[in-house]
XYZ file of C-alpha atoms in Angstrom:
305
model
C -7.111 -25.701 -5.711
C -7.007 -23.626 -8.879
C -4.721 -20.610 -8.565
C -5.155 -18.049 -11.328
C -2.129 -15.847 -10.710
C 0.534 -14.605 -8.364
C -1.561 -11.645 -7.300
C 0.669 -9.692 -4.930
C 3.815 -9.837 -2.807
C 4.593 -8.289 0.561
C 7.903 -7.657 2.309
C 9.128 -5.995 5.492
C 12.157 -3.731 5.424
C 13.844 -0.989 7.455
C 14.511 0.639 4.064
C 10.886 0.621 2.917
C 10.821 4.338 2.104
C 13.585 3.923 -0.495
C 10.936 2.263 -2.675
C 9.215 5.638 -3.046
C 11.929 6.608 -5.537
C 13.226 3.179 -6.623
C 9.894 1.817 -7.866
C 8.807 4.740 -10.055
C 12.229 5.854 -11.291
C 13.577 2.467 -12.366
C 10.460 0.593 -13.521
C 7.613 3.081 -13.743
C 5.681 1.552 -10.825
C 3.053 3.864 -9.367
C 3.081 4.694 -5.671
C -0.343 3.890 -4.295
C -2.062 5.082 -1.160
C 0.330 4.715 1.795
C -0.580 2.421 4.676
C -1.377 3.832 8.121
C 2.077 2.655 9.273
C 3.803 4.134 6.229
C 3.720 0.953 4.136
C 4.634 1.622 0.512
C 2.179 0.059 -1.941
C 3.362 -0.143 -5.538
C 0.972 -0.524 -8.457
C 1.379 -2.125 -11.906
C -2.207 -1.828 -13.097
C -5.660 -0.838 -11.823
C -5.433 -3.123 -8.796
C -4.960 -1.465 -5.409
C -1.406 -2.833 -5.172
C 0.870 -5.546 -6.544
C 3.934 -5.106 -4.323
C 3.910 -3.849 -0.729
C 6.905 -2.995 1.439
C 6.012 -2.661 5.105
C 8.155 -1.101 7.856
C 10.158 -3.786 9.647
C 13.343 -4.345 11.617
C 14.811 -6.772 9.060
C 14.548 -7.515 5.353
C 12.110 -10.403 5.047
C 9.207 -11.826 3.115
C 5.838 -11.016 4.716
C 3.509 -12.895 2.336
C 2.938 -14.292 -1.154
C -0.621 -13.701 -2.365
C -2.235 -16.254 -4.701
C -5.409 -15.176 -6.487
C -8.475 -17.410 -6.751
C -11.411 -16.775 -9.059
C -14.328 -16.349 -6.654
C -15.810 -16.953 -3.202
C -16.821 -20.528 -4.016
C -13.270 -21.377 -5.168
C -11.878 -19.745 -2.023
C -14.196 -21.683 0.299
C -13.295 -24.928 -1.435
C -9.569 -24.138 -1.266
C -9.692 -23.367 2.478
C -11.390 -26.716 3.114
C -8.754 -28.436 0.992
C -5.919 -26.747 2.897
C -7.438 -27.839 6.173
C -7.900 -31.425 4.962
C -4.256 -31.573 3.878
C -2.955 -30.375 7.229
C -1.883 -26.873 6.156
C -3.814 -25.198 9.012
C -5.175 -22.168 7.119
C -5.792 -19.057 9.207
C -8.695 -16.949 7.976
C -8.040 -13.239 7.744
C -10.230 -11.033 9.924
C -11.957 -7.866 8.760
C -8.923 -5.682 9.483
C -6.563 -7.988 7.581
C -8.922 -8.192 4.613
C -9.210 -4.404 4.584
C -5.425 -4.018 4.694
C -4.992 -6.388 1.744
C -7.994 -4.844 -0.045
C -9.598 -8.249 -0.703
C -12.934 -9.882 0.154
C -11.548 -13.180 1.419
C -8.132 -14.123 2.825
C -6.497 -17.228 4.309
C -2.868 -17.630 5.392
C -0.679 -20.746 5.639
C 2.985 -21.749 5.372
C 4.877 -24.009 3.005
C 7.083 -26.843 4.362
C 10.044 -24.452 4.788
C 8.049 -21.775 6.571
C 7.519 -19.257 3.750
C 4.183 -17.453 4.316
C 1.550 -17.896 1.613
C -1.964 -16.478 1.243
C -4.945 -17.240 -0.952
C -7.540 -14.569 -1.615
C -10.401 -13.511 -3.844
C -12.154 -10.256 -4.661
C -9.232 -7.850 -5.003
C -10.071 -4.126 -5.119
C -9.557 -2.297 -8.409
C -10.357 1.139 -9.832
C -10.864 1.218 -13.587
C -8.554 3.563 -15.477
C -6.683 4.625 -12.356
C -3.155 3.395 -13.073
C -0.614 6.119 -13.878
C 2.994 4.948 -14.380
C 5.642 6.508 -12.198
C 7.630 7.472 -15.287
C 6.999 7.493 -19.023
C 6.755 3.958 -20.432
C 6.810 2.676 -23.992
C 4.474 -0.152 -23.030
C 2.690 -1.269 -19.895
C 3.245 -3.856 -17.200
C 2.196 -7.425 -17.841
C -0.264 -7.884 -14.976
C -4.075 -8.046 -14.951
C -5.325 -11.630 -14.984
C -1.754 -12.888 -15.438
C -0.583 -11.439 -12.125
C 2.709 -9.990 -10.971
C 5.330 -12.249 -12.558
C 7.197 -14.725 -10.392
C 9.067 -15.220 -7.134
C 12.020 -17.579 -6.549
C 12.908 -19.038 -3.140
C 16.116 -20.719 -2.013
C 15.504 -23.761 0.199
C 17.980 -26.216 1.771
C 16.700 -28.966 -0.539
C 13.772 -29.651 -2.818
C 12.034 -32.396 -0.887
C 9.120 -34.642 -1.897
C 7.075 -32.810 0.744
C 7.807 -29.476 -0.945
C 6.935 -30.861 -4.377
C 3.666 -32.248 -3.012
C 2.874 -28.860 -1.462
C 3.531 -27.044 -4.735
C 1.636 -29.386 -7.054
C -0.743 -31.208 -4.716
C -1.742 -28.324 -2.432
C -1.248 -25.167 -4.504
C -2.180 -27.069 -7.654
C 0.657 -25.602 -9.740
C 2.070 -27.382 -12.777
C 5.779 -28.046 -13.188
C 7.137 -25.950 -16.064
C 10.599 -27.456 -15.843
C 13.681 -28.233 -13.835
C 17.242 -28.211 -15.081
C 20.845 -27.788 -14.007
C 21.962 -24.183 -13.603
C 24.863 -22.228 -12.152
C 23.875 -20.252 -9.064
C 25.094 -16.807 -7.882
C 27.658 -18.372 -5.542
C 29.235 -20.328 -8.419
C 27.800 -23.707 -7.456
C 25.453 -25.844 -9.544
C 21.858 -26.559 -8.578
C 18.677 -28.006 -10.038
C 15.937 -25.380 -9.690
C 12.267 -26.226 -10.192
C 9.814 -23.769 -11.777
C 6.021 -23.952 -11.572
C 3.167 -22.309 -13.488
C -0.508 -21.509 -12.894
C -1.480 -19.679 -16.115
C -0.017 -19.100 -19.617
C 3.151 -17.493 -18.212
C 6.048 -19.935 -18.012
C 6.331 -19.752 -14.242
C 5.012 -17.956 -11.193
C 7.039 -19.751 -8.507
C 10.513 -21.260 -8.330
C 12.512 -23.169 -5.732
C 16.296 -23.537 -5.813
C 17.864 -26.167 -3.568
C 21.018 -24.940 -1.798
C 22.204 -26.882 1.275
C 22.132 -24.796 4.450
C 20.497 -21.724 2.862
C 17.006 -20.219 2.795
C 15.379 -16.999 1.575
C 13.983 -14.970 -1.307
C 16.425 -14.748 -4.206
C 14.423 -12.673 -6.673
C 11.072 -11.555 -7.983
C 10.303 -10.713 -11.606
C 8.131 -8.109 -13.303
C 7.594 -7.642 -17.017
C 6.770 -4.897 -19.513
C 5.038 -5.360 -22.849
C 7.835 -3.418 -24.565
C 11.554 -4.175 -24.609
C 12.276 -0.424 -24.755
C 11.200 -0.107 -21.114
C 13.743 -2.757 -20.126
C 16.441 -1.081 -22.208
C 15.816 2.297 -20.611
C 15.974 0.760 -17.133
C 19.203 -1.017 -18.146
C 20.728 2.322 -19.161
C 19.510 4.026 -15.992
C 20.931 1.544 -13.498
C 24.323 1.595 -15.210
C 24.415 5.378 -14.946
C 23.746 5.255 -11.190
C 25.991 3.891 -8.465
C 23.214 3.147 -5.961
C 21.469 0.310 -7.867
C 23.797 -2.686 -8.326
C 23.274 -4.855 -11.406
C 23.549 -8.476 -10.332
C 22.949 -10.301 -13.637
C 23.553 -8.720 -17.041
C 21.064 -8.403 -19.889
C 20.305 -11.753 -21.475
C 17.784 -14.481 -22.252
C 17.174 -17.790 -20.525
C 17.197 -20.798 -22.842
C 13.839 -21.906 -21.445
C 11.910 -18.695 -22.185
C 11.754 -15.829 -24.675
C 11.959 -13.198 -21.904
C 14.855 -10.745 -22.348
C 15.810 -9.417 -18.934
C 18.406 -8.321 -16.419
C 18.589 -8.408 -12.613
C 19.328 -5.697 -10.075
C 19.499 -5.519 -6.277
C 16.453 -3.930 -4.636
C 16.541 -1.665 -1.543
C 15.167 -4.629 0.445
C 18.012 -6.936 -0.547
C 16.347 -9.394 -2.916
C 16.983 -9.147 -6.646
C 14.427 -7.958 -9.206
C 14.394 -9.342 -12.724
C 12.938 -6.849 -15.208
C 12.136 -8.188 -18.649
C 9.996 -8.114 -21.780
C 8.859 -10.492 -24.537
C 8.027 -13.329 -22.155
C 6.583 -16.473 -23.692
C 2.931 -17.395 -23.149
C 2.298 -21.127 -23.186
C -0.626 -22.805 -24.915
C -2.589 -25.945 -24.073
C -0.223 -28.049 -26.197
C 2.818 -27.104 -24.071
C 5.349 -29.935 -23.815
C 7.959 -30.004 -21.046
C 11.529 -29.935 -22.410
C 15.055 -29.777 -20.986
C 17.323 -26.917 -22.158
C 20.922 -27.879 -22.915
C 22.160 -24.790 -21.036
C 20.403 -22.348 -18.740
C 21.107 -19.255 -20.881
C 20.701 -18.578 -24.607
C 22.971 -15.535 -24.273
C 24.053 -13.008 -21.640
C 22.822 -13.216 -18.036
C 26.339 -13.110 -16.585
C 26.640 -12.935 -12.801
C 28.355 -9.688 -11.830
C 27.648 -9.733 -8.078
C 29.245 -11.980 -5.498
C 27.067 -14.610 -3.889
C 23.387 -14.714 -3.100
C 21.067 -11.802 -2.419
C 21.273 -10.684 1.248
C 17.745 -12.033 1.780
C 19.147 -15.561 1.275
C 20.737 -16.495 4.592
C 22.359 -19.498 6.268
C 19.946 -21.540 8.314
C 20.233 -20.967 12.042
C 20.198 -23.990 14.382
């Protein structure tokens, strides 16, 4: 399977309508056409949506959408998923219409997180209008949304095989890092295009959930203005201060979203070339990125028996 990008993300939340203000005011995301059930679709570019927050009784991940290049690649990928025991479930006409894609198949990873592959996403040329004035624009298009990071009880060989052998992602790196609860873990980050990573797993015994997603602007000024804004307000907690990871050139900070997971907002992210060589940073941070919130995001929960 050849995944081109992390194309979209979907969540369920009882607080879904808070995104109507949060998305545009903080980042400049555009509110797209609402779903029949009130779902909030947020746009970063001319695609129909990049982030969707559906009504739901609890804060949870609904799907991770991986973009394939065409119908032939999709057909081949579905056959590959079936051959590898992933039991893909083809989306019907209503599901394809809801996602605004031409082909859709759903399956789970070894820890039960819901993934989708798709092709033929709807777009309208020249239609994106940012929710607030921006100095730059979102890094999206063929490079996708950014990345998503999951907490799992452990990074197992089965999970690694799923990520590289099934999804076909390439390991960007894995290193020792301090986690939000003060412990030390060895996260693994994977890539599918020139961006350093689109997917990450952090192994934490007894825990599971979405820790954060990341979006990026082409201009650092947009990040700086968001940094100022969230510090002036008391309803958007900063969870990690402004800083730069040692492994990437992205300058970013993290905040808590209305749905409980964190969002990393950054600029100046590195784009890798074909001569990329995997290295091991001596520390996880070049500067900044201090934890200022206690523990994991509320969407990371203890496993239930």
